[in-house]
Amino acid sequence: MLAFKATQDFESRPDSRLQPKNPTQFMFIDSSHGGVNAKPDKTVRSFVMKSARTKKSWSTRPKSPKKDSAPDSKAKRRPLVQTQMPVGPDANADDPPCESHNVSADGWYAISPKSAYSERSLSCSSSEWIYGQTTPNSISAVADYEQTENTCSMFASHQEKSLRQASLMIRFEPLECLPVRLDRNAWNLLHQFIITAAPRVIPIDPSETAGVAAMQWIKGCIQSPIGAPFIYAVLTSSARAAQVESENYKWLAMSAVNGLLSNPRTSTNDSTISAVLVLLAIEEADLADPRRQGHDRECSLMVNDAHYNGLRTMIRQRGGLAALSGNRLLQVCLLMHSIAQAITTFKHPYAVLVDAHGHVEDYAIIAKQSPSDFAQILRHFRVLNLDRPLLKIIFAITIFVADLTRWYETGICPVDSLDLQKHASLLMYRLFEWYRHSEGDNMSFRLPTAAVNQSICLALLIFMVNATEPSAGPFGSRLSKTVARLDQCLRAAPLYLWSSAPNVLLWVSSMGALGAKNLSKTQQASGNEPSLTLFEQCIRSASIGEFLDHNTPADLLLDKMRSCLWIPSVFDERAKTLWALMGLCGSSLAELDDVSSSEGEQVEDEYALGQSTTLRFFTADKRRI
């Protein structure tokens, strides 16, 4: 095999065609030893490749019949979302090292004057806008972000340490080469979202083991070539949390989403779906704000409907949640939001994770546990002669609660946190569907025993919502519809039907009181919403032969509750506070503040899920029960 060594100084030479060529030194490579260079200290080049390099540029691609265009006529790749960047005093210092995407103001493309998701034209605030079209002067109002760095520092917490550790394993490189160009303040907001939102995505994971998965998800979205909608959506979320101007980012996100909808591949991409989910959560949070009234609320309602219908369509076109198995975190987040919204509104969820046969995965089958292992708990429910399908769900929940309790206490569980969150949502969906079926069955569920079955089902829903959000603040109106139905069922169920299982009545009534306690005082006094009075009466009726007052030790009631479904780390303090406020026990706890929603704060039940979104992502000082 023949090779050469070039002796020219390639860094300082002028055009080789104008210079006399130095003699080329050739050497042989002994191929009998695998082609190892006999003289490794010499620079070896292929003679053929050298000959090719000295000629005009070449390529292995097939020649185009068209004449090669001039080098300066080649079109550079344009960003998916074209914007005009603001030029501030620090613009040069903050410029990313990769290609700039600055374009003139006329670079904004015009979209159809109809909503991207619906056929309605939208017109809000002082300027005309449409979903998918907006014309702000820049993507960032610099004046509004002068104090972003100071504001964002309010959100630093213990989660930041674990996220920094995770970021050592997952580097967002190159963060500078995103689909859109960001100024310094936008970079701060994006960074703040990464360190604060990632550990809060999965509420069932207080130890933040899913933080790495969350960062992988965020990384994949913001570095995607079509990640502009997600970037603008999370900037909206972060700006909202920092209490700085966020509207520009929101309209940019909507415009960017609209730009991707014409292509079936980009319209159902993980990044696009993620962006719409974030935008929907933001709009729900806006609608949960009782101060948002008038024209602003009308706009939010229209945009919220567009996001909701668009997200549902995207998931359906993608092939359902099962088709998102390659992105488990996104799959779980969508399932979690869908089921939480269903429980809040008592409408069918927009997305459910089912197998090829349309069946929901059963946690009892995965855990491979025997009912005899939980006989002491299950016997309280069996003596009530409950509906058999409901008993099967209770058995699965009993196994799940045992694993969840160990997870909270030790961090050990047969499945990881994402699977725990998934199965929690699936169990709540099974309860929700059982109740809807029972409401529609006019034959068998008119019996008085039906009210007992339904009471237990509704109490289980309240229990599961609390159990899977151990760090949540007050739920506000989010459980209002569930509590109202439980109130009706308890009134319809004669007390003698509970005589064989008084501890279950105590447990059901306490769950109802826990949900009612989160309602505002105005709602409770309106007469249309359930109050604590009925639940207090049921608790006293369940405590046969015992007089409950402030002198009653809380442990007496806790022992009875633990014979049913219970997670001490989640419910002990909440129950003690609740019973103390009701005057049932614990005089020392009676001084505790009422953590129900503030006076006069009424939120439409349809959008009450936004209250939890606000507390979880947009409030620095998260109150806990």
XYZ file of C-alpha atoms in Angstrom, residues 13-436:
424
model
C 1.313 28.420 3.149
C -0.277 30.621 0.441
C -2.348 29.207 -2.398
C -0.647 25.952 -3.364
C -1.458 26.542 -7.017
C 0.807 29.622 -7.076
C 3.764 27.989 -5.336
C 6.235 25.429 -6.616
C 5.394 22.056 -5.220
C 7.903 20.499 -2.850
C 8.816 16.927 -3.547
C 6.452 14.493 -1.884
C 8.025 11.889 0.351
C 6.523 8.450 -0.037
C 6.722 5.558 2.334
C 5.388 2.023 2.471
C 2.996 0.609 5.052
C 3.368 -3.051 5.830
C -0.192 -4.385 5.579
C 0.792 -7.746 7.019
C 0.562 -6.238 10.502
C -2.912 -4.843 10.063
C -1.712 -1.765 8.215
C 0.237 -0.380 11.190
C 2.487 2.490 10.192
C 6.083 1.424 10.367
C 7.041 4.972 11.276
C 4.348 6.297 13.616
C 6.177 9.571 14.152
C 5.459 10.697 10.579
C 2.252 12.276 9.354
C 0.718 9.931 6.853
C -1.891 10.881 4.312
C -3.521 8.880 1.566
C -2.040 9.794 -1.775
C -5.428 9.575 -3.434
C -7.081 11.771 -0.815
C -4.316 14.363 -1.113
C -4.804 14.485 -4.820
C -8.528 14.990 -4.329
C -8.045 17.772 -1.778
C -5.865 19.813 -4.116
C -8.686 19.953 -6.628
C -12.024 21.724 -6.286
C -14.407 20.732 -3.502
C -16.116 17.426 -4.064
C -18.845 15.349 -2.509
C -20.080 11.782 -2.579
C -23.630 13.053 -3.136
C -25.059 12.608 -6.645
C -24.639 15.640 -8.871
C -27.597 17.928 -9.291
C -28.599 18.644 -12.886
C -28.722 22.310 -11.944
C -25.647 24.448 -11.954
C -23.958 24.878 -8.594
C -24.953 28.131 -7.032
C -22.459 30.662 -5.853
C -21.262 30.284 -2.252
C -22.924 33.543 -1.143
C -26.191 32.529 -2.707
C -26.692 29.547 -0.438
C -29.624 30.097 1.858
C -28.857 29.756 5.506
C -31.172 27.686 7.629
C -33.853 29.948 9.109
C -35.244 29.455 12.574
C -38.653 27.905 12.940
C -39.886 30.961 14.798
C -38.549 34.184 13.359
C -38.393 37.053 15.757
C -36.634 40.349 16.107
C -34.464 40.293 19.157
C -34.154 43.285 21.444
C -30.728 44.822 21.458
C -29.816 45.923 24.935
C -26.607 47.225 26.445
C -25.428 43.696 27.158
C -26.441 42.261 23.817
C -22.915 41.663 22.572
C -21.742 40.152 25.803
C -24.615 37.739 25.937
C -24.642 36.658 22.307
C -24.484 32.879 22.015
C -21.468 31.524 20.107
C -23.580 29.790 17.464
C -25.366 31.352 14.511
C -27.579 34.319 15.291
C -31.201 34.196 14.272
C -31.953 37.911 14.144
C -34.457 38.932 11.507
C -36.315 42.107 10.763
C -39.784 42.839 12.018
C -41.292 41.846 8.691
C -39.935 38.355 9.292
C -43.068 37.577 11.281
C -45.159 35.249 9.220
C -48.895 35.751 9.001
C -51.083 32.845 9.989
C -54.728 32.301 9.224
C -56.929 34.692 11.196
C -58.595 31.704 12.787
C -57.613 29.862 15.921
C -55.053 27.138 15.447
C -57.257 24.712 17.308
C -60.724 26.035 16.673
C -62.458 28.070 14.030
C -63.075 31.074 16.237
C -61.297 34.343 15.737
C -59.850 35.809 18.895
C -59.378 39.434 19.807
C -58.080 40.378 23.225
C -56.593 43.244 25.241
C -55.645 46.466 23.488
C -54.337 44.929 20.288
C -55.782 42.502 17.794
C -54.369 39.018 18.078
C -55.131 35.561 16.878
C -54.098 32.198 18.149
C -50.937 31.576 16.219
C -50.272 35.215 15.305
C -48.939 38.026 17.425
C -46.863 41.077 16.739
C -44.948 42.152 19.804
C -41.934 44.399 19.353
C -39.634 41.754 20.769
C -39.668 38.396 22.447
C -38.687 39.935 25.724
C -39.705 43.197 27.307
C -36.362 44.102 28.836
C -37.823 46.797 31.045
C -40.140 44.266 32.632
C -37.276 41.924 33.428
C -34.819 44.289 35.064
C -35.501 42.672 38.413
C -35.911 39.106 37.153
C -32.694 37.884 38.730
C -33.658 39.231 42.149
C -37.213 37.948 41.850
C -36.156 34.483 40.748
C -33.883 34.128 43.754
C -37.010 33.908 45.911
C -37.668 30.461 44.518
C -34.408 28.834 45.582
C -35.097 25.774 47.722
C -33.696 22.435 48.809
C -34.648 21.036 45.403
C -31.964 23.134 43.735
C -29.171 21.006 45.186
C -30.462 17.731 43.803
C -31.164 19.316 40.422
C -27.630 20.679 40.258
C -26.373 17.174 40.962
C -28.592 15.822 38.221
C -27.408 18.504 35.822
C -23.863 17.203 36.244
C -25.028 13.963 34.654
C -27.228 15.615 32.033
C -25.579 18.603 30.431
C -27.701 20.861 28.297
C -25.116 21.266 25.600
C -25.123 23.232 23.522
C -27.710 25.349 25.303
C -26.616 28.305 23.193
C -27.806 26.658 19.988
C -31.546 26.628 20.607
C -34.226 27.050 17.936
C -34.668 30.633 19.123
C -32.308 33.220 20.498
C -32.799 34.387 24.069
C -31.526 37.436 25.897
C -29.974 37.365 29.345
C -33.253 37.693 31.217
C -34.828 34.904 29.203
C -31.821 32.709 30.003
C -32.368 33.383 33.693
C -36.029 32.422 33.421
C -35.213 29.245 31.522
C -32.620 28.261 34.108
C -35.074 29.010 36.899
C -37.652 26.713 35.320
C -35.103 23.909 35.139
C -34.121 24.067 38.805
C -37.568 24.738 40.287
C -40.145 23.071 38.054
C -38.326 19.801 37.371
C -38.557 18.469 40.954
C -42.245 19.443 41.202
C -43.438 17.665 38.058
C -44.157 14.364 39.826
C -45.962 15.121 43.132
C -45.724 11.531 44.348
C -41.931 11.893 44.385
C -40.959 14.065 47.384
C -37.419 12.644 47.325
C -37.055 13.905 43.740
C -35.807 10.655 42.230
C -37.626 11.578 39.014
C -35.627 14.798 38.709
C -33.224 13.248 36.214
C -36.097 12.013 34.052
C -37.679 15.462 34.240
C -34.465 17.108 33.111
C -34.140 14.613 30.270
C -37.631 15.585 29.175
C -36.878 19.314 29.380
C -33.568 18.829 27.590
C -35.186 16.922 24.752
C -37.830 19.602 24.305
C -35.698 22.737 24.415
C -32.973 21.285 22.184
C -35.406 19.921 19.628
C -35.233 21.686 16.240
C -38.946 22.383 16.718
C -38.638 23.219 20.403
C -39.561 26.909 20.095
C -43.145 26.457 21.397
C -41.926 24.592 24.468
C -39.213 27.155 25.182
C -41.678 30.026 25.035
C -44.210 28.060 27.092
C -41.753 27.397 29.924
C -40.571 31.004 29.775
C -44.202 32.003 30.261
C -44.442 29.672 33.241
C -41.190 30.888 34.769
C -42.025 34.563 34.210
C -45.428 34.024 35.793
C -43.804 32.407 38.834
C -41.346 35.297 39.082
C -44.283 37.720 38.861
C -42.901 39.548 35.835
C -44.485 40.192 32.436
C -45.254 36.884 30.712
C -47.831 37.745 28.030
C -45.285 38.231 25.228
C -43.876 34.771 25.796
C -47.363 33.261 25.863
C -48.353 34.703 22.494
C -45.013 33.667 21.020
C -45.618 30.117 22.233
C -49.073 30.050 20.673
C -47.731 31.456 17.409
C -44.949 28.877 17.343
C -47.400 26.038 17.966
C -49.562 27.247 15.110
C -46.555 27.222 12.816
C -46.098 23.492 13.426
C -49.686 22.323 13.036
C -49.670 22.091 9.240
C -47.111 19.271 9.341
C -48.447 15.975 10.786
C -44.984 15.037 12.036
C -44.350 18.249 13.942
C -47.926 18.737 15.143
C -47.833 15.530 17.212
C -44.199 15.676 18.257
C -43.397 15.211 21.954
C -42.105 18.768 22.186
C -45.259 20.246 20.637
C -47.555 18.217 22.891
C -45.469 19.224 25.912
C -45.747 22.894 24.980
C -49.537 22.759 24.699
C -49.781 20.914 28.035
C -47.776 23.673 29.732
C -49.887 26.364 28.056
C -53.094 24.632 29.147
C -51.869 24.454 32.748
C -50.997 28.158 32.664
C -54.421 29.096 31.315
C -56.134 26.946 33.970
C -54.128 28.772 36.612
C -55.296 32.107 35.184
C -58.929 30.964 35.234
C -58.531 29.816 38.847
C -57.620 33.369 39.834
C -60.844 35.016 41.113
C -59.380 38.419 40.236
C -59.420 37.602 36.533
C -62.759 38.956 35.395
C -64.416 40.619 32.435
C -62.694 40.721 29.067
C -59.521 39.060 30.357
C -61.491 36.100 31.620
C -63.371 35.768 28.335
C -60.065 35.639 26.489
C -58.693 33.039 28.894
C -61.798 30.902 28.439
C -61.421 30.929 24.658
C -57.704 30.207 24.747
C -58.187 27.483 27.367
C -60.737 25.741 25.131
C -58.335 25.988 22.200
C -55.512 24.415 24.228
C -57.762 21.686 25.611
C -59.248 20.697 22.253
C -55.867 20.928 20.570
C -54.170 18.732 23.152
C -56.905 16.123 22.954
C -56.656 16.081 19.146
C -52.864 15.793 19.202
C -52.963 12.804 21.547
C -55.622 11.103 19.459
C -53.692 11.683 16.225
C -50.545 10.389 17.870
C -52.301 7.106 18.683
C -53.288 7.667 22.316
C -51.165 7.803 25.443
C -49.827 4.303 24.778
C -48.019 5.704 21.723
C -46.004 7.971 24.052
C -44.297 5.057 25.798
C -40.928 6.314 24.561
C -41.350 9.422 26.721
C -42.591 8.076 30.044
C -42.513 11.396 31.848
C -44.688 13.128 29.262
C -47.014 10.124 29.208
C -47.420 10.190 32.990
C -47.864 13.977 33.105
C -50.644 13.835 30.524
C -52.360 10.953 32.313
C -52.035 12.683 35.676
C -53.463 15.960 34.362
C -56.282 14.217 32.493
C -57.453 12.244 35.537
C -57.052 15.200 37.919
C -59.171 17.316 35.602
C -61.803 14.556 35.382
C -62.080 14.360 39.178
C -62.343 18.148 39.379
C -65.046 18.515 36.724
C -66.613 15.034 36.847
C -66.325 14.883 33.069
C -64.742 12.052 31.145
C -60.924 12.379 30.989
C -59.487 13.557 27.683
C -56.809 10.834 27.693
C -56.472 7.451 29.413
C -53.646 4.925 29.236
C -55.065 1.583 28.085
C -53.607 -1.530 26.473
C -54.321 -2.876 22.984
C -57.568 -4.404 24.250
C -58.761 -1.159 25.839
C -58.109 -2.371 29.396
C -56.489 -0.431 32.212
C -53.461 -1.998 33.878
C -54.284 -3.546 37.267
C -51.786 -2.842 40.048
C -52.909 -5.952 41.945
C -51.746 -8.153 39.060
C -48.382 -6.411 38.847
C -47.772 -6.584 42.610
C -48.689 -10.282 42.744
C -50.042 -9.976 46.276
C -52.651 -12.203 47.865
C -55.810 -10.775 49.495
C -54.923 -12.766 52.598
C -51.917 -10.489 53.100
C -54.310 -7.604 53.730
C -57.183 -9.482 55.343
C -57.238 -7.236 58.412
C -57.946 -4.152 56.302
C -60.203 -5.763 53.715
C -62.519 -7.371 56.263
C -63.871 -3.931 57.257
C -65.076 -3.435 53.691
C -66.219 -7.001 53.056
C -68.693 -7.026 55.923
C -70.571 -4.218 54.182
C -71.336 -6.502 51.210
C -69.954 -4.041 48.719
C -70.217 -4.337 44.965
C -67.691 -6.917 43.757
C -65.976 -4.695 41.113
C -65.575 -2.013 43.768
C -64.028 -4.548 46.140
C -61.485 -5.457 43.451
C -60.492 -1.814 43.161
C -60.222 -1.522 46.952
C -57.933 -4.556 47.008
C -55.651 -2.996 44.372
C -55.614 0.302 46.292
C -54.738 -1.539 49.513
C -51.646 -3.040 47.860
C -50.752 0.294 46.301
C -51.065 2.151 49.613
C -48.783 -0.384 51.317
C -46.121 0.186 48.652
C -46.658 3.939 48.702
C -46.257 4.064 52.493
C -42.946 2.243 52.257
C -41.909 4.543 49.408
C -42.526 7.657 51.499
C -40.769 6.220 54.541
C -37.763 4.461 52.979
C -37.601 5.414 49.307
C -37.927 1.725 48.397
C -40.701 0.410 46.171
C -41.188 -2.446 43.682
C -41.689 0.171 40.939
C -40.125 3.569 40.315
C -41.756 6.925 40.984
C -43.068 7.310 37.432
C -44.841 3.955 37.595
C -46.198 4.826 41.035
C -47.642 8.053 39.677
C -49.046 6.244 36.660
C -50.782 3.580 38.740
C -52.109 6.175 41.176
C -53.834 7.917 38.269
C -55.104 4.623 36.847
C -56.589 3.617 40.204
C -58.337 6.975 40.487
C -59.636 6.508 36.953
C -61.078 3.103 37.880
C -62.846 4.652 40.869
C -64.135 7.497 38.712
C -65.485 5.117 36.075
C -67.087 2.846 38.675
C -68.938 5.814 40.178
C -70.096 7.116 36.786
